[in-house]
């Protein structure tokens, strides 16, 4: 998920112009939105905000079988609904701002396939471009012209990127980035932050938030001590904790989510990001922004443009693939020229830069670059967050939350939440009840307290108002 016009963000106090939009009432949850032309699949919204019978017979049957075929019945842990209870729903199709399950229930979707669907699900323009490319083949395993096109678009937009390497996922991009910063600096140790997630590579599964937090695992079995020996952990929004580590260790890099999305939505302070830039420069370490989630979501130039702080290396994914599997890492030319075949740092991938992902990414960025797109995302998201916080407070709940452009979140606790430690004070049992009741009323939220939500250009004010009305009803019963 990023604010084109640097919309303010606030928690409790009046925000400064550079801070994210945060309002304090006492709750934080995660949602997401999208935009695309109307089509046959985008049926008029008829969702009732009164309790309705939520039939999931087919979903239940599919998930029962799935558990005999795949671990937990899913291909990624958070989808199992373990932290919110109840059985997952099984999607059949998506369009615009809506998801439809196999029982033909319709949902206003604030997950947006975990961020990529910023233009709306199955966007007509993206789909038309994909159909044309599909006729030429799904994978080349050789250079294609569209790699140049998307690379130039990324380089032109993102302040830190002078060269870029495409991969197949955000995890893969972070794996390549980790090897690169060590190769370039000749140092081994890195600093990450408690609750920040950078994919499931061994070296990053240390106090990693997201699915790890959802499962209550501080790290993962199967990760040998040697794999994490070079990983140091600091507290987000706490410069002193970073400075202490940099003074005690020669570090290759400081790596962070510039806006946290894997502990729920937690914005940085401007002083924190500027301080990290100064400290890393002072101690000869590289500054890395993991923008897999924030890239092209909170601003066309990513979080680094929104905050005016330029890292040395950036990882990306999600939005730049337009809904297809993709990742990328990029940075200064002198750093990126360490990557093979230009340099000695090896990284490769059979499907990297595949023509379908490049095509979807190009069209998605074209849509996002049109005037007013990020202003629309900001207006819709602020309307949603402010409405939910208002209704939550009116019902007497401890709730806090905020947003930047099309990325947002809530916590069931008094805010502000500035780091993972504070996020863990949230009432996760209440969140689970909230999630299930909203689901039954046709609103699909991330099935974990520790995930951000996402808005899309396909969402409408009517969708937002229906969501707020449903939330008002749910707040009265949880």
Coordinates of C-alpha atoms in Angstrom, one line a residue:
X1 CA 0.0 0.0 0.0
X2 CA 0.9 6.0 0.2
X3 CA -0.4 9.4 -0.4
X4 CA 0.0 11.3 -3.6
X5 CA -0.6 14.7 -2.2
X6 CA 1.1 13.8 1.1
X7 CA -2.2 13.7 2.9
X8 CA -1.7 14.0 6.7
X9 CA -2.0 10.9 8.9
X10 CA -3.0 11.1 12.5
X11 CA -3.4 9.1 15.7
X12 CA -4.2 11.1 18.7
X13 CA -2.8 14.6 18.4
X14 CA -3.2 16.9 15.4
X15 CA -0.9 15.5 12.8
X16 CA 2.0 17.4 11.2
X17 CA 1.7 17.8 7.4
X18 CA 4.2 15.0 6.9
X19 CA 2.6 12.4 9.2
X20 CA 0.1 9.7 8.1
X21 CA -3.6 10.2 8.7
X22 CA -4.4 8.9 12.2
X23 CA -7.4 9.4 14.3
X24 CA -7.5 8.2 17.9
X25 CA -10.7 6.6 19.2
X26 CA -9.6 3.2 20.3
X27 CA -9.4 0.5 17.5
X28 CA -7.2 -0.6 14.5
X29 CA -8.1 -3.2 11.9
X30 CA -7.1 -3.8 8.3
X31 CA -9.1 -3.2 5.1
X32 CA -8.3 -2.4 1.4
X33 CA -10.0 -0.9 -1.7
X34 CA -9.9 -0.8 -5.6
X35 CA -11.1 0.7 -9.0
X36 CA -12.2 -0.7 -12.3
X37 CA -14.9 -0.3 -14.9
X38 CA -18.4 -1.8 -14.2
X39 CA -19.0 -5.2 -15.8
X40 CA -21.4 -8.0 -15.6
X41 CA -19.7 -9.5 -12.5
X42 CA -19.9 -6.2 -10.7
X43 CA -23.5 -6.5 -9.6
X44 CA -25.3 -3.6 -7.8
X45 CA -24.7 -3.6 -4.1
X46 CA -27.7 -5.1 -2.4
X47 CA -25.9 -6.1 0.9
X48 CA -28.1 -5.6 3.9
X49 CA -26.5 -4.3 7.1
X50 CA -29.0 -6.4 9.2
X51 CA -27.9 -9.8 10.2
X52 CA -28.5 -12.2 7.3
X53 CA -28.1 -15.9 7.0
X54 CA -24.5 -16.4 5.8
X55 CA -24.5 -19.8 4.0
X56 CA -21.0 -21.3 3.5
X57 CA -21.8 -24.9 2.8
X58 CA -19.7 -25.2 -0.3
X59 CA -16.7 -23.3 1.2
X60 CA -16.9 -25.6 4.3
X61 CA -16.8 -28.7 2.1
X62 CA -13.9 -27.5 0.0
X63 CA -11.9 -26.5 3.1
X64 CA -12.6 -29.9 4.8
X65 CA -11.1 -31.6 1.8
X66 CA -8.3 -29.1 1.5
X67 CA -7.0 -29.9 5.0
X68 CA -6.4 -33.5 3.8
X69 CA -4.4 -32.2 0.8
X70 CA -2.4 -29.2 2.0
X71 CA -1.0 -28.2 5.4
X72 CA -3.8 -26.4 7.2
X73 CA -5.8 -26.5 4.0
X74 CA -4.1 -23.4 2.6
X75 CA -1.1 -22.2 0.5
X76 CA -0.3 -19.4 3.0
X77 CA -0.9 -19.5 6.7
X78 CA -3.0 -16.4 7.4
X79 CA -5.7 -17.6 5.0
X80 CA -6.6 -20.4 7.4
X81 CA -8.5 -17.9 9.7
X82 CA -6.7 -19.5 12.7
X83 CA -6.5 -16.1 14.5
X84 CA -10.1 -15.1 14.0
X85 CA -11.9 -18.5 14.3
X86 CA -14.4 -20.0 12.0
X87 CA -13.8 -21.6 8.6
X88 CA -12.3 -19.6 5.7
X89 CA -14.5 -18.7 2.8
X90 CA -13.4 -20.0 -0.6
X91 CA -13.3 -17.4 -3.4
X92 CA -14.9 -18.2 -6.8
X93 CA -14.2 -14.9 -8.6
X94 CA -13.4 -11.3 -8.0
X95 CA -14.3 -8.0 -9.9
X96 CA -13.8 -4.4 -9.0
X97 CA -14.2 -3.9 -5.3
X98 CA -16.0 -7.2 -4.8
X99 CA -15.2 -10.8 -4.1
X100 CA -17.6 -13.7 -4.5
X101 CA -17.3 -17.0 -2.8
X102 CA -18.3 -20.5 -4.0
X103 CA -21.7 -20.1 -2.2
X104 CA -22.3 -16.9 -4.3
X105 CA -22.0 -14.6 -1.3
X106 CA -20.8 -11.1 -2.3
X107 CA -18.3 -9.1 -0.2
X108 CA -16.8 -5.7 -0.3
X109 CA -13.2 -6.6 -0.3
X110 CA -10.6 -4.6 1.8
X111 CA -7.8 -7.2 1.3
X112 CA -7.3 -6.7 -2.4
X113 CA -5.3 -9.9 -2.7
X114 CA -3.1 -8.4 0.0
X115 CA -2.4 -5.2 -1.8
X116 CA -1.9 -5.7 -5.6
X117 CA -5.5 -5.0 -6.6
X118 CA -5.1 -1.2 -6.3
X119 CA -6.9 -0.6 -9.5
X120 CA -9.7 -3.1 -8.6
X121 CA -9.9 -6.8 -9.1
X122 CA -9.8 -8.0 -12.7
X123 CA -9.4 -4.5 -14.1
X124 CA -10.7 -4.4 -17.7
X125 CA -7.7 -2.5 -19.0
X126 CA -5.2 -4.8 -17.3
X127 CA -7.1 -7.9 -18.5
X128 CA -7.2 -6.7 -22.1
X129 CA -3.5 -6.1 -22.1
X130 CA -2.9 -9.6 -20.6
X131 CA -5.1 -11.3 -23.2
X132 CA -3.0 -9.6 -26.0
X133 CA 0.2 -10.7 -24.3
X134 CA -1.1 -14.2 -23.6
X135 CA -1.3 -14.9 -27.4
X136 CA 2.4 -14.4 -27.5
X137 CA 3.2 -16.9 -24.8
X138 CA 3.2 -17.1 -21.0
X139 CA 6.9 -17.4 -20.4
X140 CA 10.0 -16.8 -22.5
X141 CA 13.0 -17.5 -20.2
X142 CA 14.7 -14.9 -22.3
X143 CA 14.8 -11.1 -22.5
X144 CA 11.6 -9.3 -23.5
X145 CA 11.0 -5.7 -24.5
X146 CA 8.4 -5.2 -21.7
X147 CA 11.1 -5.7 -19.1
X148 CA 12.7 -2.5 -20.3
X149 CA 9.4 -0.7 -20.3
X150 CA 8.5 -1.6 -16.7
X151 CA 12.1 -1.1 -15.5
X152 CA 12.1 2.5 -16.9
X153 CA 8.8 3.2 -15.3
X154 CA 10.1 2.1 -11.9
X155 CA 13.4 3.9 -12.3
X156 CA 11.6 7.1 -13.3
X157 CA 9.2 7.0 -10.4
X158 CA 11.3 5.7 -7.4
X159 CA 13.9 8.1 -6.1
X160 CA 16.4 5.5 -4.9
X161 CA 16.3 3.2 -8.0
X162 CA 18.9 3.7 -10.8
X163 CA 18.9 0.0 -11.8
X164 CA 16.4 -2.8 -11.0
X165 CA 16.3 -6.6 -11.0
X166 CA 12.9 -8.4 -11.3
X167 CA 12.1 -11.5 -9.4
X168 CA 9.0 -13.6 -8.8
X169 CA 7.9 -12.6 -5.3
X170 CA 8.6 -10.1 -2.5
X171 CA 10.3 -12.8 -0.5
X172 CA 12.6 -13.5 -3.4
X173 CA 13.3 -9.8 -3.8
X174 CA 14.3 -9.6 -0.1
X175 CA 16.5 -12.7 -0.4
X176 CA 18.4 -11.1 -3.3
X177 CA 18.6 -7.7 -1.4
X178 CA 20.0 -9.4 1.7
X179 CA 22.8 -11.1 -0.3
X180 CA 23.4 -7.8 -2.2
X181 CA 23.9 -5.6 0.8
X182 CA 26.3 -8.1 2.3
X183 CA 28.3 -8.4 -0.9
X184 CA 28.5 -4.7 -1.4
X185 CA 29.6 -3.8 2.1
X186 CA 31.6 -6.9 2.9
X187 CA 29.7 -7.0 6.2
X188 CA 27.4 -9.7 7.6
X189 CA 25.1 -8.2 10.2
X190 CA 21.9 -6.5 9.4
X191 CA 19.4 -4.7 11.6
X192 CA 15.7 -5.3 11.2
X193 CA 12.7 -4.2 13.3
X194 CA 10.5 -6.1 15.7
X195 CA 7.2 -6.9 13.9
X196 CA 8.5 -6.0 10.4
X197 CA 8.2 -8.9 7.8
X198 CA 10.5 -9.3 4.9
X199 CA 9.4 -12.6 3.6
X200 CA 10.0 -16.1 4.9
X201 CA 13.8 -16.5 4.2
X202 CA 15.6 -17.9 7.2
X203 CA 17.6 -14.8 8.0
X204 CA 14.4 -12.6 8.3
X205 CA 12.3 -14.9 10.5
X206 CA 13.2 -13.1 13.7
X207 CA 10.4 -11.3 15.5
X208 CA 8.8 -11.0 12.0
X209 CA 5.2 -10.0 12.7
X210 CA 2.5 -10.9 10.2
X211 CA 1.7 -14.6 10.0
X212 CA 4.4 -15.4 12.5
X213 CA 2.7 -13.1 15.1
X214 CA -0.7 -14.5 14.1
X215 CA 0.5 -18.0 14.9
X216 CA 2.2 -16.9 18.1
X217 CA 5.6 -18.1 16.9
X218 CA 8.6 -15.9 17.8
X219 CA 10.4 -17.5 14.9
X220 CA 10.2 -20.8 13.0
X221 CA 11.4 -24.3 13.7
X222 CA 13.8 -25.4 11.1
X223 CA 15.7 -22.2 11.0
X224 CA 19.3 -23.0 12.2
X225 CA 20.9 -20.6 14.7
X226 CA 23.6 -19.8 12.2
X227 CA 21.0 -18.4 9.7
X228 CA 19.9 -15.7 12.1
X229 CA 23.2 -15.0 13.9
X230 CA 23.7 -12.0 11.6
X231 CA 20.3 -10.5 12.3
X232 CA 19.9 -7.9 14.9
X233 CA 16.5 -6.5 16.0
X234 CA 15.6 -3.0 17.0
X235 CA 12.3 -1.3 18.0
X236 CA 10.4 0.5 15.3
X237 CA 10.2 4.3 15.8
X238 CA 13.0 4.1 18.3
X239 CA 16.2 5.7 17.0
X240 CA 18.2 5.1 20.2
X241 CA 17.7 1.3 19.8
X242 CA 19.2 1.5 16.3
X243 CA 22.1 3.7 17.2
X244 CA 23.1 1.4 20.1
X245 CA 23.3 -1.6 17.7
X246 CA 25.2 0.4 15.0
X247 CA 27.8 1.5 17.6
X248 CA 28.3 -2.1 18.8
X249 CA 28.4 -3.9 15.4
X250 CA 29.6 -3.3 11.9
X251 CA 26.4 -3.7 10.0
X252 CA 25.8 -4.1 6.3
X253 CA 22.3 -2.5 6.3
X254 CA 19.3 -1.3 8.3
X255 CA 16.2 -2.9 6.7
X256 CA 12.6 -1.8 7.4
X257 CA 9.1 -1.4 6.1
X258 CA 8.8 2.4 5.8
X259 CA 5.2 2.0 6.9
X260 CA 4.6 -1.2 8.8
X261 CA 1.8 -3.3 7.4
X262 CA 2.7 -6.7 8.9
X263 CA 2.0 -5.8 12.5
X264 CA -1.2 -4.0 11.6
X265 CA -0.9 -0.4 10.2
X266 CA 1.9 1.4 12.0
X267 CA 3.3 4.7 10.4
X268 CA 6.8 6.0 11.1
X269 CA 7.5 9.4 12.4
X270 CA 9.3 11.7 10.0
X271 CA 12.1 12.1 12.5
X272 CA 12.6 8.3 12.7
X273 CA 13.1 7.9 8.9
X274 CA 15.3 10.9 8.7
X275 CA 17.3 9.7 11.7
X276 CA 17.8 6.3 10.1
X277 CA 19.2 8.0 6.9
X278 CA 21.7 10.0 9.0
X279 CA 22.7 7.1 11.2
X280 CA 23.3 4.6 8.4
X281 CA 25.4 7.1 6.5
X282 CA 27.4 7.9 9.6
X283 CA 28.2 4.2 10.3
X284 CA 28.8 3.1 6.7
X285 CA 25.7 0.9 6.5
X286 CA 23.1 0.8 3.7
X287 CA 19.5 1.9 4.3
X288 CA 17.0 -0.4 2.8
X289 CA 13.2 0.3 2.4
X290 CA 11.2 -2.9 1.9
X291 CA 8.4 -1.4 -0.2
X292 CA 6.8 -4.7 -1.3
X293 CA 3.6 -3.4 0.4
X294 CA 4.0 0.4 0.3
X295 CA 5.5 0.6 -3.2
X296 CA 3.2 2.5 -5.6
X297 CA 0.4 2.2 -3.0
X298 CA 0.9 5.2 -0.8
X299 CA 2.5 7.3 -3.6
X300 CA 3.4 6.8 -7.2
X301 CA 7.0 7.2 -6.1
X302 CA 6.5 4.8 -3.1
X303 CA 6.9 5.7 0.6
X304 CA 10.3 7.2 0.1
X305 CA 8.8 9.9 -2.1
X306 CA 5.9 10.5 0.3
X307 CA 8.3 11.1 3.2
X308 CA 11.2 12.6 1.2
X309 CA 13.7 10.1 2.6
X310 CA 15.8 8.2 0.0
X311 CA 17.2 4.8 0.9
X312 CA 20.2 3.1 -0.8
X313 CA 18.2 0.0 -1.9
X314 CA 14.5 -0.7 -2.3
X315 CA 12.5 -3.9 -2.6
X316 CA 9.1 -4.0 -4.3
X317 CA 6.4 -6.4 -5.3
X318 CA 2.6 -6.6 -5.2
X319 CA 1.4 -3.5 -7.1
X320 CA 4.2 -3.6 -9.7
X321 CA 2.9 -6.9 -10.9
X322 CA -0.8 -5.8 -11.3
X323 CA -2.0 -9.0 -9.6
X324 CA 0.5 -11.4 -11.0
X325 CA 3.5 -12.9 -9.1
X326 CA 6.3 -10.4 -9.1
X327 CA 9.1 -8.9 -7.0
X328 CA 12.0 -6.5 -7.6
X329 CA 14.9 -5.0 -5.9
X330 CA 16.8 -1.9 -7.1
X331 CA 19.0 0.9 -5.9
X332 CA 22.0 3.0 -6.8
X333 CA 23.9 1.9 -9.9
X334 CA 27.2 1.2 -8.1
X335 CA 25.4 -1.1 -5.7
X336 CA 23.2 -2.9 -8.4
X337 CA 26.3 -3.5 -10.6
X338 CA 27.4 -6.1 -8.0
X339 CA 24.5 -8.3 -9.3
X340 CA 25.3 -11.1 -11.8
X341 CA 26.0 -11.0 -14.6
X342 CA 27.3 -7.4 -14.2
X343 CA 29.0 -8.4 -11.0
X344 CA 29.8 -11.4 -8.7
X345 CA 26.7 -11.5 -6.5
X346 CA 24.6 -14.4 -7.9
X347 CA 20.8 -14.4 -8.2
X348 CA 18.6 -15.9 -10.8
X349 CA 15.0 -17.0 -11.6
X350 CA 13.4 -19.1 -14.3
X351 CA 10.2 -16.9 -14.4
X352 CA 11.7 -13.6 -13.5
X353 CA 10.6 -10.8 -15.8
X354 CA 7.9 -13.1 -17.4
X355 CA 5.9 -11.3 -20.0
X356 CA 2.5 -11.5 -18.3
X357 CA 3.7 -10.0 -15.0
X358 CA 5.5 -7.2 -16.9
X359 CA 2.4 -6.4 -19.0
X360 CA 0.1 -6.3 -15.9
X361 CA 2.6 -4.1 -14.1
X362 CA 3.0 -1.7 -17.0
X363 CA -0.8 -1.2 -17.4
X364 CA -1.3 -0.9 -13.6
X365 CA 1.3 1.9 -13.3
X366 CA -0.1 3.6 -16.3
X367 CA -3.5 3.7 -14.6
X368 CA -2.0 4.9 -11.3
X369 CA -0.1 7.8 -13.0
X370 CA -3.3 9.4 -14.2
X371 CA -4.3 12.6 -12.4
X372 CA -6.2 12.3 -9.2
X373 CA -5.8 8.6 -8.6
X374 CA -4.0 8.9 -5.2
X375 CA -6.2 11.7 -4.1
X376 CA -9.2 9.4 -4.7
X377 CA -7.6 6.6 -2.7
X378 CA -6.8 9.0 0.1
X379 CA -10.4 10.4 0.2
X380 CA -12.0 7.0 0.2
X381 CA -9.7 5.5 2.8
X382 CA -10.0 8.5 5.2
X383 CA -13.8 8.3 4.9
X384 CA -13.7 4.6 5.8
X385 CA -11.2 5.0 8.7
X386 CA -12.9 8.1 10.2
X387 CA -16.3 6.4 10.0
X388 CA -15.3 3.2 11.6
X389 CA -13.4 5.0 14.4
X390 CA -16.4 7.3 15.0
X391 CA -18.8 4.4 15.3
X392 CA -16.5 2.3 17.4
X393 CA -16.0 5.2 19.9
X394 CA -19.7 5.9 20.0
X395 CA -20.3 2.3 21.0
X396 CA -17.7 2.6 23.8
X397 CA -14.9 0.5 22.3
X398 CA -11.2 1.1 22.7
X399 CA -10.2 1.6 19.1
X400 CA -7.5 3.5 17.2
X401 CA -6.4 3.6 13.6
X402 CA -5.2 5.5 10.7
X403 CA -4.2 5.6 7.0
X404 CA -1.9 6.9 4.4
X405 CA -3.5 7.0 0.9
X406 CA -4.9 3.5 0.2
X407 CA -3.3 1.7 3.1
X408 CA -5.0 1.6 6.6
X409 CA -5.5 -0.2 9.8
X410 CA -7.3 -0.4 13.2
X411 CA -6.4 -1.8 16.6
X412 CA -8.8 -2.6 19.4
X413 CA -6.8 -0.6 21.9
X414 CA -6.1 3.0 22.9
X415 CA -3.7 4.5 20.5
X416 CA -1.4 5.6 19.2
X417 CA 0.3 2.3 18.2
X418 CA 3.9 3.1 17.3
X419 CA 5.6 -0.3 17.4
X420 CA 4.9 -4.0 17.5
X421 CA 5.1 -4.1 21.3
X422 CA 2.2 -1.7 21.5
X423 CA 0.3 -3.5 18.8
X424 CA 0.3 -6.7 20.9
X425 CA -1.8 -4.9 23.5
X426 CA -4.7 -4.9 21.1
X427 CA -7.8 -7.0 22.0
X428 CA -7.4 -9.9 19.5
X429 CA -10.4 -11.8 20.8
X430 CA -12.6 -8.8 20.1
X431 CA -11.0 -8.4 16.7
X432 CA -11.9 -12.1 15.9
X433 CA -15.6 -11.4 16.8
X434 CA -15.5 -8.2 14.7
X435 CA -14.0 -10.0 11.7
X436 CA -16.6 -12.8 11.8
X437 CA -19.6 -10.5 12.2
X438 CA -18.4 -8.2 9.4
X439 CA -17.8 -11.2 7.2
X440 CA -21.4 -12.3 7.8
X441 CA -22.6 -8.9 6.7
X442 CA -20.7 -8.9 3.4
X443 CA -17.4 -7.2 4.4
X444 CA -14.2 -9.0 3.8
X445 CA -11.3 -7.9 6.1
X446 CA -7.9 -9.3 6.6
X447 CA -8.3 -12.3 8.9
X448 CA -5.6 -11.1 11.3
X449 CA -5.2 -8.2 13.7
X450 CA -1.6 -8.0 12.5
X451 CA -2.3 -7.1 8.8
X452 CA -3.0 -3.7 7.2
X453 CA -6.0 -3.1 4.9
X454 CA -6.1 -1.9 1.4
X455 CA -8.4 0.4 -0.6
X456 CA -8.7 0.3 -4.4
X457 CA -9.8 2.7 -7.1
X458 CA -12.8 0.5 -7.7
X459 CA -14.4 1.2 -4.3
X460 CA -17.1 3.8 -4.2
X461 CA -18.4 6.1 -1.5
X462 CA -21.5 3.9 -1.4
X463 CA -19.3 0.9 -0.6
X464 CA -17.6 2.8 2.2
X465 CA -20.9 3.9 3.7
X466 CA -22.3 0.4 3.6
X467 CA -19.2 -0.8 5.4
X468 CA -19.5 1.9 8.1
X469 CA -23.2 1.0 8.6
X470 CA -22.3 -2.7 9.0
X471 CA -19.5 -1.7 11.4
X472 CA -22.0 0.3 13.5
X473 CA -24.2 -2.7 13.8
X474 CA -21.4 -5.0 14.7
X475 CA -19.9 -2.6 17.3
X476 CA -23.3 -2.9 19.1
X477 CA -23.0 -6.7 19.5
X478 CA -19.4 -7.5 20.1

